[in-house]
Short mmCIF file of C-alpha atoms in Angstrom, two decimals:
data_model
loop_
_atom_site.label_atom_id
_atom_site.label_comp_id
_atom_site.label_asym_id
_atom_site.label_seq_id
_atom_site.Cartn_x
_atom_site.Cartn_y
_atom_site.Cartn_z
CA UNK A 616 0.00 0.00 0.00
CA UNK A 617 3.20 2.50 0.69
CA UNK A 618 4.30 1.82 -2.57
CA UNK A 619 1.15 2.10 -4.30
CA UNK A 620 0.13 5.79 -2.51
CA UNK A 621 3.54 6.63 -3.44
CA UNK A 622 3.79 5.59 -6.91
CA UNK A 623 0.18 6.48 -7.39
CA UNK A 624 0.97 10.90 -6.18
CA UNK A 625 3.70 10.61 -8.83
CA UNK A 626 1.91 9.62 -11.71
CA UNK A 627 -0.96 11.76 -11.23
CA UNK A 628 1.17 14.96 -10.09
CA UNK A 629 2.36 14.31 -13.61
CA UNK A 630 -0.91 13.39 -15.19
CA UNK A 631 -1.98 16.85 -13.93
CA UNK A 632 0.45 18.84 -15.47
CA UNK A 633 0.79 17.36 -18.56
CA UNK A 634 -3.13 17.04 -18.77
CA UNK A 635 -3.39 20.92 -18.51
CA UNK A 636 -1.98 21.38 -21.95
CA UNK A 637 -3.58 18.20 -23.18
CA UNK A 638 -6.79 20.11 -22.88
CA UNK A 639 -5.48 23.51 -24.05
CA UNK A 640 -3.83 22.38 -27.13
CA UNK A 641 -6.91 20.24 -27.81
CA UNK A 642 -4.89 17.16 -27.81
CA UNK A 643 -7.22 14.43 -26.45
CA UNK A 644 -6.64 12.37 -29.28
CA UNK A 645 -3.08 12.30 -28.56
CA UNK A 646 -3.45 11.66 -24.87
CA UNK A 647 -5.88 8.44 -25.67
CA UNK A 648 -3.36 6.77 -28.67
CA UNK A 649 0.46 7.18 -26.80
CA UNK A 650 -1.38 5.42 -23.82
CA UNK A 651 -2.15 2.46 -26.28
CA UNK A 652 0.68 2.38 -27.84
CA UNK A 653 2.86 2.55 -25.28
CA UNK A 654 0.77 -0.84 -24.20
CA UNK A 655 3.26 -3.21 -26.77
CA UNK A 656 6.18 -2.48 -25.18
CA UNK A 657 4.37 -3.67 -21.76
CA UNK A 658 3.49 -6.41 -23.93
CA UNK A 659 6.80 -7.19 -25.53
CA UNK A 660 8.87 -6.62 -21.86
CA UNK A 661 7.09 -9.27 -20.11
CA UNK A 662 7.70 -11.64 -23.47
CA UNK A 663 11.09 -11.03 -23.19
CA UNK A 664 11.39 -11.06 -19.02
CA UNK A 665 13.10 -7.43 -19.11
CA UNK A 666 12.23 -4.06 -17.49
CA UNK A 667 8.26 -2.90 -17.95
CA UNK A 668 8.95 0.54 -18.04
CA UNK A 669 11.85 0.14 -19.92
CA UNK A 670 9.39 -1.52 -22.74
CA UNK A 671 7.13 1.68 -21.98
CA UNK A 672 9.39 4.27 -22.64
CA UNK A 673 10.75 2.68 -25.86
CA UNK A 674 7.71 2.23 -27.16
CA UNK A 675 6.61 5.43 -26.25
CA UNK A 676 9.70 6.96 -28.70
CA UNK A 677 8.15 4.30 -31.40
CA UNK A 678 4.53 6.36 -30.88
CA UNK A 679 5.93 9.44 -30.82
CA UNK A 680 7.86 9.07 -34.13
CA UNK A 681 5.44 7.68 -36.10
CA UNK A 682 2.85 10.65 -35.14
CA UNK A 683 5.50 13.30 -35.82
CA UNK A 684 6.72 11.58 -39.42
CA UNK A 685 3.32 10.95 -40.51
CA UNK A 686 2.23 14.36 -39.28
CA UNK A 687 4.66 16.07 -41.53
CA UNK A 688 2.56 14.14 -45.04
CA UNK A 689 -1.38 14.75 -43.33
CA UNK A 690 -2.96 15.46 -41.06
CA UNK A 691 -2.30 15.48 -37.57
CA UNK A 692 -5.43 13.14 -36.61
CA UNK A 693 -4.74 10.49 -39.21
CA UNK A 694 -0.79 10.27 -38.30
CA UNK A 695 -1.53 9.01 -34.65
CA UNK A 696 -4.34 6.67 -36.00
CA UNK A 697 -2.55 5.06 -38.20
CA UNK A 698 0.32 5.08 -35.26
CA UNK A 699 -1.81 3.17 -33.12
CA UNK A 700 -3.16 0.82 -35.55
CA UNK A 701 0.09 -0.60 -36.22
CA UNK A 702 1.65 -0.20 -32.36
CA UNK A 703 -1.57 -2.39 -30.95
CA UNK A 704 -1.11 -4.53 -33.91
CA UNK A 705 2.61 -5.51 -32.39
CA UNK A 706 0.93 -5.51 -28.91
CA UNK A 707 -1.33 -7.94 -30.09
CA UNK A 708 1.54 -10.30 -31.11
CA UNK A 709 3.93 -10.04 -28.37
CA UNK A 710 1.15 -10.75 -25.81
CA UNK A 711 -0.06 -13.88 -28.05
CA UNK A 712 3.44 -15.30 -27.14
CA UNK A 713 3.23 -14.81 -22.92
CA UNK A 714 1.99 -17.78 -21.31
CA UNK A 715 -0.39 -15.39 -18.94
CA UNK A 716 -2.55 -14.11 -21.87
CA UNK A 717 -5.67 -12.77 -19.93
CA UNK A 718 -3.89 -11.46 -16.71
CA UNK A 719 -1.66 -9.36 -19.15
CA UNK A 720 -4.29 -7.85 -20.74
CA UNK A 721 -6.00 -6.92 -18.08
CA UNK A 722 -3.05 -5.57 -16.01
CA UNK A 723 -1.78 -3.46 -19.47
CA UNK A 724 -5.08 -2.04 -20.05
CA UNK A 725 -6.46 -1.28 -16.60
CA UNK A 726 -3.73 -1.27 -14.40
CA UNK A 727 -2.58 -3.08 -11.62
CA UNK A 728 -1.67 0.09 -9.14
CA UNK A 729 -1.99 -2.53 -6.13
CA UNK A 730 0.98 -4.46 -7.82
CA UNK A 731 3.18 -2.06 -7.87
CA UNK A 732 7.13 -2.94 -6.64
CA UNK A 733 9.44 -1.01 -4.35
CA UNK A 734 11.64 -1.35 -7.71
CA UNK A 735 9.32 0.04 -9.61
CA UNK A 736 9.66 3.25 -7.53
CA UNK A 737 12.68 4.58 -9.27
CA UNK A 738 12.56 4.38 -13.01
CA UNK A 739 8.59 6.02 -12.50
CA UNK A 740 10.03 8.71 -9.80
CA UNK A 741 12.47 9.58 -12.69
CA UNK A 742 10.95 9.06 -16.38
CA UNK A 743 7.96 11.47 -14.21
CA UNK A 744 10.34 14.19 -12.74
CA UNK A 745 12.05 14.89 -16.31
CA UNK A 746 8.31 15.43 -18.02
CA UNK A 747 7.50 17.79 -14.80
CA UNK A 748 10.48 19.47 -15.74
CA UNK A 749 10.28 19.81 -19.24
CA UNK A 750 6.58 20.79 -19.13
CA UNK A 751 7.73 23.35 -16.70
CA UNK A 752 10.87 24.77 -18.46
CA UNK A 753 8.95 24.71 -22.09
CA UNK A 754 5.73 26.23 -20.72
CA UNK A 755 5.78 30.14 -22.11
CA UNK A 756 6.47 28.35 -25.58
CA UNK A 757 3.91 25.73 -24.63
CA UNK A 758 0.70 28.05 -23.83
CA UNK A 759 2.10 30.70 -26.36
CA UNK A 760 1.91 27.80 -29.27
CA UNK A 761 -1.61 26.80 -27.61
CA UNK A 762 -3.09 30.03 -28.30
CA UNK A 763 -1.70 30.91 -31.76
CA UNK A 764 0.85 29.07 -33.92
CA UNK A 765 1.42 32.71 -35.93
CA UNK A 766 1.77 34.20 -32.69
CA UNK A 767 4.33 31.33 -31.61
CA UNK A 768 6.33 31.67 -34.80
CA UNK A 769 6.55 35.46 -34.69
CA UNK A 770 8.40 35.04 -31.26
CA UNK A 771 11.28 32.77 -32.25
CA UNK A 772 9.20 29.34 -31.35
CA UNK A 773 9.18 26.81 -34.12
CA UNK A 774 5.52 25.15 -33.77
CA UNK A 775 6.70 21.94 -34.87
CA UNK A 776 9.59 21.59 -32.76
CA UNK A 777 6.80 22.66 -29.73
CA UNK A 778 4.67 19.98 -30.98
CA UNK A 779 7.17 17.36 -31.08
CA UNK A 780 8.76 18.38 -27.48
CA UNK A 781 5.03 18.68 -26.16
CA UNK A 782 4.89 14.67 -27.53
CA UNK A 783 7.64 12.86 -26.55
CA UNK A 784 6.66 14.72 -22.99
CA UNK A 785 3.00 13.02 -23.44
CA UNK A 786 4.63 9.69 -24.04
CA UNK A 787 6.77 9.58 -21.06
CA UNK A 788 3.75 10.85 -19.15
CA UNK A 789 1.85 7.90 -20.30
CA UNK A 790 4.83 5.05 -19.99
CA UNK A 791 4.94 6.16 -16.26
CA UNK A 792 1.44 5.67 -15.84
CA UNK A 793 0.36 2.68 -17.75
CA UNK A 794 1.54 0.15 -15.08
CA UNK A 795 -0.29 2.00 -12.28
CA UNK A 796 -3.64 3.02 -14.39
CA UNK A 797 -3.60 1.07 -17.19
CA UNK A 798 -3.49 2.27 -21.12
CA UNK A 799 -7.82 2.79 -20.99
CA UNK A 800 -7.54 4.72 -17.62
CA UNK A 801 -4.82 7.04 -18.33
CA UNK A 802 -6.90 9.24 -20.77
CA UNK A 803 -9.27 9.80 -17.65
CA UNK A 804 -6.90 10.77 -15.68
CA UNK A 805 -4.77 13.25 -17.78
CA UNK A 806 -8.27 15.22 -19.19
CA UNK A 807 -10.63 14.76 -16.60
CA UNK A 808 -9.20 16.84 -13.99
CA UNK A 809 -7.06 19.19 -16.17
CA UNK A 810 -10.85 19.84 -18.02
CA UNK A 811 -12.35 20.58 -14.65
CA UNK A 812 -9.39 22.85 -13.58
CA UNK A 813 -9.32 24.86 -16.70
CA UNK A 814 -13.38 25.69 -16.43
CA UNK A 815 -12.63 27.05 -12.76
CA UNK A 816 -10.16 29.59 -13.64
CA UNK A 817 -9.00 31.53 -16.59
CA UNK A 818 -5.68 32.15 -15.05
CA UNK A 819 -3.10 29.38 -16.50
CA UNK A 820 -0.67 28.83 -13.75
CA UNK A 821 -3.89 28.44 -11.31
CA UNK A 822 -5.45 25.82 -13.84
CA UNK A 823 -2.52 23.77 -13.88
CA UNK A 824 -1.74 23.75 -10.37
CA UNK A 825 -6.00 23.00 -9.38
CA UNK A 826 -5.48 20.58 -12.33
CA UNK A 827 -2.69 18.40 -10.45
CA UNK A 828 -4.92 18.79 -7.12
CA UNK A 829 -7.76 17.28 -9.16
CA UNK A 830 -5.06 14.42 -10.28
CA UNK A 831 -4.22 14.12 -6.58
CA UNK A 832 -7.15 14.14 -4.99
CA UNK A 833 -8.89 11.52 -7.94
CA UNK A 834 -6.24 8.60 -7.05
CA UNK A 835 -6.16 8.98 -3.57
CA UNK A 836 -10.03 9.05 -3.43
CA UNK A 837 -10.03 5.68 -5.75
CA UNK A 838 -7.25 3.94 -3.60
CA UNK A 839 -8.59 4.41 -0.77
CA UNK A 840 -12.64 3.30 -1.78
CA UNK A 841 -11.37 0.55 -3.22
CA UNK A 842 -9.57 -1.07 -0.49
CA UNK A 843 -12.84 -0.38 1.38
CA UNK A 844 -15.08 -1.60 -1.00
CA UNK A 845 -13.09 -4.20 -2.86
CA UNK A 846 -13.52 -3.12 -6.34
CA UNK A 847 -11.38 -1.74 -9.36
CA UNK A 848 -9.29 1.33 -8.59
CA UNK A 849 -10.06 1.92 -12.56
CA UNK A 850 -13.99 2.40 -12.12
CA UNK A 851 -13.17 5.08 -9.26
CA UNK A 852 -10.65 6.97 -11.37
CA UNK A 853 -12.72 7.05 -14.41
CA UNK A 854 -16.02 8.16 -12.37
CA UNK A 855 -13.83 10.91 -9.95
CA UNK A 856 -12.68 12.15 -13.40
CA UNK A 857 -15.79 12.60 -14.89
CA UNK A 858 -17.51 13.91 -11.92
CA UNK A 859 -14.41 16.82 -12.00
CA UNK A 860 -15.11 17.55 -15.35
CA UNK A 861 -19.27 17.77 -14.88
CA UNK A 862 -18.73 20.04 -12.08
CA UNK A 863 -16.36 22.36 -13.82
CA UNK A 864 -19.01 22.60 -16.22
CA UNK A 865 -21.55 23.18 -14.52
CA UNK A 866 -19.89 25.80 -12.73
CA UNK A 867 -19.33 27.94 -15.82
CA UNK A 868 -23.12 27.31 -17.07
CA UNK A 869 -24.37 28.93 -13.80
CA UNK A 870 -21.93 31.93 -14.45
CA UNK A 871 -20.22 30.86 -10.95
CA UNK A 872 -16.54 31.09 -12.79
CA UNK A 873 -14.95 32.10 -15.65
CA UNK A 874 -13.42 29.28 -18.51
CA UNK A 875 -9.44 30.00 -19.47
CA UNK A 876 -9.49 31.88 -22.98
CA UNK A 877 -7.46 30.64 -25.06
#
């Protein structure tokens, strides 16, 4: 249980952070694909008895190159479909050659944050601290491309090299949170909260900061109802997120706050 509270405020410190900029940058789509593909190299690392998260984070590079190659030839959309239709393709093969089919998939895709390892502690505490740190050092360029790619450009920012930085950050986001989550749950958990935060306030360094609160407060709230209640930290992270997001909403229909402008 130490290791999974532990493991569990890294991830989602992160999630929240990252998910701010998810939602600004309207990059959803993004945020539900790298989680997938990420999911092979989960796949191929227990095939091969190495590292999980060091099958995470290469497989996270794989996602993130494809998008950004085929991004360059079409659209943006299409690239990281056509990404993960090939990643979970591989997926699908390496976990047709473990000899634990069915409790693979189910750890891959929903987590298993009650599993987690005092080993495991380390390679998440640091693939998590260098995204926190990037999105921190890159985030005038960040919210500056968010809000206008002309504007971006006139500055000295080269969009695409933004886009690609703001990517490979998204993919080590997601690699770090896979094991504890799982690849379906990780989309909750990066827009969920970061949606709610940004209808509460129209002030961006407030947003992110209620946004990793939201994170926080989401997997500490699922941990600890599903010890009492014995069922899937997943449902309770899903529902928490949602619930963030309704209320955020419903805040700014009733006029109670203000939603960030872009």
């Amino acid at each position: 249980m130490v290791n999974t509270w532990i493991v569990a405020s890294i991830v989602a410190a992160t999630a929240g952070l990252v998910g701010f900029f998810v939602v600004v940058r309207g990059s959803s789509f993004a945020a539900h694909a790298l989680p997938l593909s990420t999911f092979p190299g989960a796949a191929a690392a227990a095939w091969l008895g190495i590292n999980e998260i060091a099958g995470l984070v290469v497989f996270a590079g794989f996602g993130v190159i494809g998008i950004d190659a085929l991004s360059r030839r079409g659209r943006p959309e299409v690239a990281t479909a056509l990404t993960l239709v090939v990643l979970l393709g591989l997926g699908t093969l390496f976990l047709s050659q473990t000899t634990e089919y069915s409790q693979e998939v189910y750890a891959l895709l929903f987590g298993q944050v009650l599993g987690i390892s005092a080993a495991d502690i380390g390679p998440i505490a640091g693939v998590s601290a260098i995204a926190a740190l990037a999105i921190l050092a890159l985030f005038r360029p960040l919210l500056l491309g968010s809000v206008s790619r002309e504007l971006a450009q006139a500055r000295g920012a080269a969009p695409g090299r933004i886009d690609l930085a703001f990517l490979i950050i998204l993919a080590m986001a997601s690699a770090v949170a896979l094991p504890v989550v799982g690849a379906l749950l990780v989309f909750s958990l990066m827009v969920g909260p970061a949606s709610a935060a940004r209808n509460l306030t129209d002030r961006p360094g407030w947003s992110m900061a209620l946004s990793v609160a939201l994170s926080l407060i989401t997997v500490w709230a699922a941990i600890a109802l599903s010890y009492l209640t014995n069922w899937p930290v997943g449902f309770f992270v899903g529902g928490f997120g949602a619930l963030a997001y309704a209320l955020g909403r419903s805040g700014v229909r009733f006029g109670a706050v203000r939603p960030l402008s872009p």
